[in-house]
Amino acid sequence: GRVKAHERFGTAIVVVPVAQRLGLSAVLGYMFAGLAVGPYALGLVEETEAAAALAEFGVVFLLFAIGLELPLGRVAALRRYMFGLGLAQVAVTGLVLAAIALATGMNLAAAAVAGLALALSSTAAVLQLLGERGEITTRFGRVSVSVLLFQDLAAVPLLALLPLFAGGQEALPLALGLALAKAALAVVVIVAAGRLIVRPALQAIAAARSRQVFVAAGLFLALGTAWASE
């Protein structure tokens, strides 16, 4: 196990700099490294469930760090791009991909699910790429973040719509309403807790002037919020 761990890290150390030399993002380098050591190539990683759990931690920490750079006021200022350009991107891309799926022989329900699913991007990967290029705070970066935020919001009703495609139309209004209500409630609770609980708590922790305790509090906050949201 220890030898395989060294081989995995070694693969990343080799592949990522090569990808950057080729003008590619480090994200693609890590993806290629993962493909290389995965069970369908070299087979250095066989316990894919454990690796997936570790990857989820990485995504949580990445999105938490990005969230620190995106205060709520800035997100509100992006609502025009979010609900305009974001909606247009998901709708147009979903329709085009669904049409392609239909042309390949899929039925209408399967094509709709495939088109809408593939219309969504990986928020973690795109934000990492924007961060590497220092473009998150640029106009292009803000527009990109707006589209990503809409995609994240759109995932909730899209998941609720799956019973419709599976033939469960009678439960659709209830499922959709419940999903939207839970999403809205989660946002309200998180924002309220951040203002009323987290802010005073972090101020008290900062007053202790202990870097280790503050880092531990940050980790607890990121993982605790992700766990509560799930």
mmCIF file of C-alpha atoms in Angstrom:
data_model
loop_
_atom_site.group_PDB
_atom_site.id
_atom_site.type_symbol
_atom_site.label_atom_id
_atom_site.label_comp_id
_atom_site.label_asym_id
_atom_site.label_seq_id
_atom_site.Cartn_x
_atom_site.Cartn_y
_atom_site.Cartn_z
ATOM 1 C CA GLY A 1 0.000 0.000 0.000
ATOM 2 C CA ARG A 2 2.835 2.389 0.889
ATOM 3 C CA VAL A 3 4.641 1.619 -2.377
ATOM 4 C CA LYS A 4 1.477 2.193 -4.369
ATOM 5 C CA ALA A 5 0.894 5.512 -2.578
ATOM 6 C CA HIS A 6 4.393 6.618 -3.603
ATOM 7 C CA GLU A 7 3.669 5.579 -7.184
ATOM 8 C CA ARG A 8 0.426 7.579 -7.212
ATOM 9 C CA PHE A 9 2.108 10.733 -5.959
ATOM 10 C CA GLY A 10 4.987 10.136 -8.365
ATOM 11 C CA THR A 11 2.593 9.911 -11.282
ATOM 12 C CA ALA A 12 1.039 13.259 -10.346
ATOM 13 C CA ILE A 13 4.470 14.846 -9.912
ATOM 14 C CA VAL A 14 5.451 13.751 -13.429
ATOM 15 C CA VAL A 15 2.190 14.257 -15.313
ATOM 16 C CA VAL A 16 1.145 17.674 -13.940
ATOM 17 C CA PRO A 17 4.363 19.555 -14.875
ATOM 18 C CA VAL A 18 4.244 17.950 -18.335
ATOM 19 C CA ALA A 19 0.661 19.142 -18.786
ATOM 20 C CA GLN A 20 1.639 22.665 -17.745
ATOM 21 C CA ARG A 21 4.579 22.635 -20.160
ATOM 22 C CA LEU A 22 2.091 21.791 -22.902
ATOM 23 C CA GLY A 23 -0.006 24.801 -21.931
ATOM 24 C CA LEU A 24 -2.703 22.717 -20.238
ATOM 25 C CA SER A 25 -4.251 23.314 -16.842
ATOM 26 C CA ALA A 26 -3.012 21.482 -13.771
ATOM 27 C CA VAL A 27 -6.588 20.178 -13.425
ATOM 28 C CA LEU A 28 -6.218 18.253 -16.684
ATOM 29 C CA GLY A 29 -2.835 17.023 -15.496
ATOM 30 C CA TYR A 30 -4.352 15.617 -12.333
ATOM 31 C CA MET A 31 -7.183 14.050 -14.349
ATOM 32 C CA PHE A 32 -4.704 12.337 -16.658
ATOM 33 C CA ALA A 33 -2.721 11.163 -13.632
ATOM 34 C CA GLY A 34 -5.896 9.736 -12.125
ATOM 35 C CA LEU A 35 -6.736 7.938 -15.354
ATOM 36 C CA ALA A 36 -3.226 6.499 -15.465
ATOM 37 C CA VAL A 37 -3.242 5.080 -11.910
ATOM 38 C CA GLY A 38 -6.927 4.078 -11.975
ATOM 39 C CA PRO A 39 -8.298 0.533 -12.109
ATOM 40 C CA TYR A 40 -8.716 0.641 -15.921
ATOM 41 C CA ALA A 41 -5.072 1.520 -16.686
ATOM 42 C CA LEU A 42 -2.109 0.767 -14.398
ATOM 43 C CA GLY A 43 -4.382 -0.391 -11.579
ATOM 44 C CA LEU A 44 -2.416 1.370 -8.818
ATOM 45 C CA VAL A 45 -5.684 2.531 -7.248
ATOM 46 C CA GLU A 46 -8.066 -0.353 -6.716
ATOM 47 C CA GLU A 47 -10.057 0.974 -3.737
ATOM 48 C CA THR A 48 -11.956 3.538 -5.797
ATOM 49 C CA GLU A 49 -14.511 4.241 -3.035
ATOM 50 C CA ALA A 50 -11.782 5.405 -0.635
ATOM 51 C CA ALA A 51 -10.217 7.541 -3.366
ATOM 52 C CA ALA A 52 -13.620 9.070 -4.172
ATOM 53 C CA ALA A 53 -14.159 9.981 -0.514
ATOM 54 C CA LEU A 54 -10.749 11.669 -0.419
ATOM 55 C CA ALA A 55 -11.579 13.535 -3.633
ATOM 56 C CA GLU A 56 -14.797 14.848 -2.067
ATOM 57 C CA PHE A 57 -12.750 16.417 0.732
ATOM 58 C CA GLY A 58 -10.628 18.160 -1.883
ATOM 59 C CA VAL A 59 -13.703 19.544 -3.658
ATOM 60 C CA VAL A 60 -15.175 20.780 -0.359
ATOM 61 C CA PHE A 61 -11.994 22.636 0.569
ATOM 62 C CA LEU A 62 -11.626 24.092 -2.932
ATOM 63 C CA LEU A 63 -15.181 25.429 -3.012
ATOM 64 C CA PHE A 64 -14.787 26.781 0.532
ATOM 65 C CA ALA A 65 -11.660 28.686 -0.526
ATOM 66 C CA ILE A 66 -13.438 30.039 -3.604
ATOM 67 C CA GLY A 67 -16.403 31.047 -1.450
ATOM 68 C CA LEU A 68 -14.087 33.219 0.647
ATOM 69 C CA GLU A 69 -13.394 35.238 -2.497
ATOM 70 C CA LEU A 70 -17.090 35.531 -3.435
ATOM 71 C CA PRO A 71 -18.979 37.494 -0.765
ATOM 72 C CA LEU A 72 -22.769 37.434 -0.894
ATOM 73 C CA GLY A 73 -22.940 41.012 -2.151
ATOM 74 C CA ARG A 74 -20.839 40.167 -5.188
ATOM 75 C CA VAL A 75 -23.003 37.147 -5.941
ATOM 76 C CA ALA A 76 -26.131 39.329 -5.772
ATOM 77 C CA ALA A 77 -24.543 41.748 -8.236
ATOM 78 C CA LEU A 78 -24.121 38.875 -10.681
ATOM 79 C CA ARG A 79 -27.802 37.897 -10.728
ATOM 80 C CA ARG A 80 -28.357 39.395 -14.198
ATOM 81 C CA TYR A 81 -25.671 37.176 -15.694
ATOM 82 C CA MET A 82 -26.700 34.252 -13.504
ATOM 83 C CA PHE A 83 -30.381 34.103 -14.498
ATOM 84 C CA GLY A 84 -29.857 35.472 -18.016
ATOM 85 C CA LEU A 85 -26.700 34.000 -19.483
ATOM 86 C CA GLY A 86 -26.740 31.008 -17.130
ATOM 87 C CA LEU A 87 -30.296 30.066 -18.066
ATOM 88 C CA ALA A 88 -29.525 30.508 -21.763
ATOM 89 C CA GLN A 89 -26.414 28.339 -21.530
ATOM 90 C CA VAL A 90 -28.166 25.458 -19.785
ATOM 91 C CA ALA A 91 -31.217 25.630 -22.061
ATOM 92 C CA VAL A 92 -29.362 25.916 -25.387
ATOM 93 C CA THR A 93 -26.646 23.405 -24.509
ATOM 94 C CA GLY A 94 -29.193 20.973 -23.095
ATOM 95 C CA LEU A 95 -31.375 21.177 -26.214
ATOM 96 C CA VAL A 96 -28.429 20.699 -28.585
ATOM 97 C CA LEU A 97 -27.081 17.710 -26.646
ATOM 98 C CA ALA A 98 -30.559 16.206 -26.310
ATOM 99 C CA ALA A 99 -31.027 16.502 -30.083
ATOM 100 C CA ILE A 100 -27.702 14.720 -30.629
ATOM 101 C CA ALA A 101 -28.769 11.990 -28.178
ATOM 102 C CA LEU A 102 -32.070 11.594 -30.035
ATOM 103 C CA ALA A 103 -30.178 11.245 -33.294
ATOM 104 C CA THR A 104 -28.150 8.381 -31.812
ATOM 105 C CA GLY A 105 -31.309 6.399 -31.085
ATOM 106 C CA MET A 106 -32.134 7.345 -27.482
ATOM 107 C CA ASN A 107 -35.762 7.785 -26.523
ATOM 108 C CA LEU A 108 -37.027 11.256 -25.618
ATOM 109 C CA ALA A 109 -36.810 10.824 -21.833
ATOM 110 C CA ALA A 110 -33.269 9.454 -21.897
ATOM 111 C CA ALA A 111 -32.141 12.131 -24.366
ATOM 112 C CA ALA A 112 -33.580 14.896 -22.161
ATOM 113 C CA VAL A 113 -31.806 13.548 -19.073
ATOM 114 C CA ALA A 114 -28.519 13.175 -20.953
ATOM 115 C CA GLY A 115 -28.740 16.641 -22.500
ATOM 116 C CA LEU A 116 -29.535 18.426 -19.255
ATOM 117 C CA ALA A 117 -26.910 16.493 -17.310
ATOM 118 C CA LEU A 118 -24.149 17.180 -19.847
ATOM 119 C CA ALA A 119 -25.130 20.862 -20.000
ATOM 120 C CA LEU A 120 -23.754 21.267 -16.462
ATOM 121 C CA SER A 121 -20.059 21.930 -15.913
ATOM 122 C CA SER A 122 -17.774 20.961 -13.033
ATOM 123 C CA THR A 123 -17.767 24.002 -10.766
ATOM 124 C CA ALA A 124 -14.700 22.768 -8.918
ATOM 125 C CA ALA A 125 -12.655 22.220 -12.102
ATOM 126 C CA VAL A 126 -13.593 25.530 -13.725
ATOM 127 C CA LEU A 127 -13.009 27.564 -10.562
ATOM 128 C CA GLN A 128 -9.636 25.889 -10.104
ATOM 129 C CA LEU A 129 -8.723 26.825 -13.669
ATOM 130 C CA LEU A 130 -9.851 30.438 -13.177
ATOM 131 C CA GLY A 131 -7.899 30.581 -9.934
ATOM 132 C CA GLU A 132 -4.720 29.348 -11.600
ATOM 133 C CA ARG A 133 -5.011 32.083 -14.213
ATOM 134 C CA GLY A 134 -5.963 34.771 -11.695
ATOM 135 C CA GLU A 135 -9.195 35.455 -13.583
ATOM 136 C CA ILE A 136 -11.810 34.970 -10.858
ATOM 137 C CA THR A 137 -12.081 38.708 -10.149
ATOM 138 C CA THR A 138 -11.972 39.748 -13.824
ATOM 139 C CA ARG A 139 -15.123 40.460 -15.848
ATOM 140 C CA PHE A 140 -14.705 37.172 -17.716
ATOM 141 C CA GLY A 141 -14.239 35.350 -14.424
ATOM 142 C CA ARG A 142 -17.311 36.929 -12.838
ATOM 143 C CA VAL A 143 -19.464 35.997 -15.831
ATOM 144 C CA SER A 144 -18.117 32.434 -15.732
ATOM 145 C CA VAL A 145 -18.830 32.181 -12.005
ATOM 146 C CA SER A 146 -22.375 33.454 -12.650
ATOM 147 C CA VAL A 147 -23.024 30.653 -15.141
ATOM 148 C CA LEU A 148 -21.540 28.082 -12.758
ATOM 149 C CA LEU A 149 -23.714 29.320 -9.888
ATOM 150 C CA PHE A 150 -26.834 29.019 -12.034
ATOM 151 C CA GLN A 151 -25.832 25.492 -13.012
ATOM 152 C CA ASP A 152 -25.470 24.577 -9.328
ATOM 153 C CA LEU A 153 -28.921 26.020 -8.629
ATOM 154 C CA ALA A 154 -30.395 24.313 -11.696
ATOM 155 C CA ALA A 155 -29.165 20.923 -10.490
ATOM 156 C CA VAL A 156 -31.797 20.947 -7.720
ATOM 157 C CA PRO A 157 -34.928 21.173 -9.919
ATOM 158 C CA LEU A 158 -33.294 18.946 -12.541
ATOM 159 C CA LEU A 159 -32.913 16.185 -9.964
ATOM 160 C CA ALA A 160 -36.509 16.723 -8.901
ATOM 161 C CA LEU A 161 -37.599 16.380 -12.543
ATOM 162 C CA LEU A 162 -36.117 12.888 -12.857
ATOM 163 C CA PRO A 163 -39.357 11.211 -11.635
ATOM 164 C CA LEU A 164 -41.126 12.852 -14.591
ATOM 165 C CA PHE A 165 -38.766 11.166 -17.032
ATOM 166 C CA ALA A 166 -39.126 7.897 -15.120
ATOM 167 C CA GLY A 167 -42.907 7.998 -15.390
ATOM 168 C CA GLY A 168 -43.734 9.320 -11.918
ATOM 169 C CA GLN A 169 -45.610 12.424 -13.032
ATOM 170 C CA GLU A 170 -48.011 12.320 -10.114
ATOM 171 C CA ALA A 171 -45.225 13.046 -7.633
ATOM 172 C CA LEU A 172 -43.527 15.739 -9.714
ATOM 173 C CA PRO A 173 -45.092 18.925 -8.248
ATOM 174 C CA LEU A 174 -44.501 17.740 -4.680
ATOM 175 C CA ALA A 175 -40.926 16.605 -5.406
ATOM 176 C CA LEU A 176 -40.053 19.831 -7.213
ATOM 177 C CA GLY A 177 -41.593 22.051 -4.545
ATOM 178 C CA LEU A 178 -39.915 20.118 -1.754
ATOM 179 C CA ALA A 179 -36.511 20.300 -3.452
ATOM 180 C CA LEU A 180 -36.762 24.061 -3.992
ATOM 181 C CA ALA A 181 -37.999 24.623 -0.440
ATOM 182 C CA LYS A 182 -35.134 22.618 1.041
ATOM 183 C CA ALA A 183 -32.579 24.464 -1.080
ATOM 184 C CA ALA A 184 -33.978 27.867 -0.069
ATOM 185 C CA LEU A 185 -34.129 26.870 3.585
ATOM 186 C CA ALA A 186 -30.529 25.625 3.505
ATOM 187 C CA VAL A 187 -29.287 28.932 2.072
ATOM 188 C CA VAL A 188 -31.224 30.974 4.659
ATOM 189 C CA VAL A 189 -29.987 28.845 7.559
ATOM 190 C CA ILE A 190 -26.354 28.954 6.386
ATOM 191 C CA VAL A 191 -26.402 32.741 5.885
ATOM 192 C CA ALA A 192 -28.102 33.325 9.238
ATOM 193 C CA ALA A 193 -25.726 30.990 11.047
ATOM 194 C CA GLY A 194 -22.763 32.695 9.401
ATOM 195 C CA ARG A 195 -23.842 36.114 10.669
ATOM 196 C CA LEU A 196 -25.149 35.169 14.099
ATOM 197 C CA ILE A 197 -22.904 32.276 15.132
ATOM 198 C CA VAL A 198 -19.851 31.810 12.920
ATOM 199 C CA ARG A 199 -18.730 35.449 12.806
ATOM 200 C CA PRO A 200 -18.644 35.950 16.623
ATOM 201 C CA ALA A 201 -17.093 32.519 17.089
ATOM 202 C CA LEU A 202 -14.277 33.221 14.639
ATOM 203 C CA GLN A 203 -13.658 36.610 16.248
ATOM 204 C CA ALA A 204 -13.301 34.915 19.636
ATOM 205 C CA ILE A 205 -10.981 32.279 18.186
ATOM 206 C CA ALA A 206 -8.888 34.941 16.436
ATOM 207 C CA ALA A 207 -8.525 36.786 19.738
ATOM 208 C CA ALA A 208 -6.741 33.711 21.114
ATOM 209 C CA ARG A 209 -3.990 34.336 18.528
ATOM 210 C CA SER A 210 -3.487 30.631 17.848
ATOM 211 C CA ARG A 211 -2.971 29.848 14.173
ATOM 212 C CA GLN A 212 -3.489 26.122 14.737
ATOM 213 C CA VAL A 213 -6.840 26.639 16.445
ATOM 214 C CA PHE A 214 -7.995 29.044 13.726
ATOM 215 C CA VAL A 215 -7.044 26.576 10.973
ATOM 216 C CA ALA A 216 -8.850 23.791 12.833
ATOM 217 C CA ALA A 217 -11.923 26.022 13.145
ATOM 218 C CA GLY A 218 -11.827 26.711 9.400
ATOM 219 C CA LEU A 219 -11.659 22.992 8.617
ATOM 220 C CA PHE A 220 -14.503 22.303 11.035
ATOM 221 C CA LEU A 221 -16.590 25.058 9.454
ATOM 222 C CA ALA A 222 -16.046 23.811 5.886
ATOM 223 C CA LEU A 223 -16.700 20.151 6.646
ATOM 224 C CA GLY A 224 -19.523 20.889 9.098
ATOM 225 C CA THR A 225 -21.394 23.059 6.607
ATOM 226 C CA ALA A 226 -20.949 20.494 3.827
ATOM 227 C CA TRP A 227 -22.172 17.704 6.118
ATOM 228 C CA ALA A 228 -25.203 19.721 7.281
ATOM 229 C CA SER A 229 -26.090 20.658 3.699
ATOM 230 C CA GLU A 230 -25.923 17.055 2.580
#
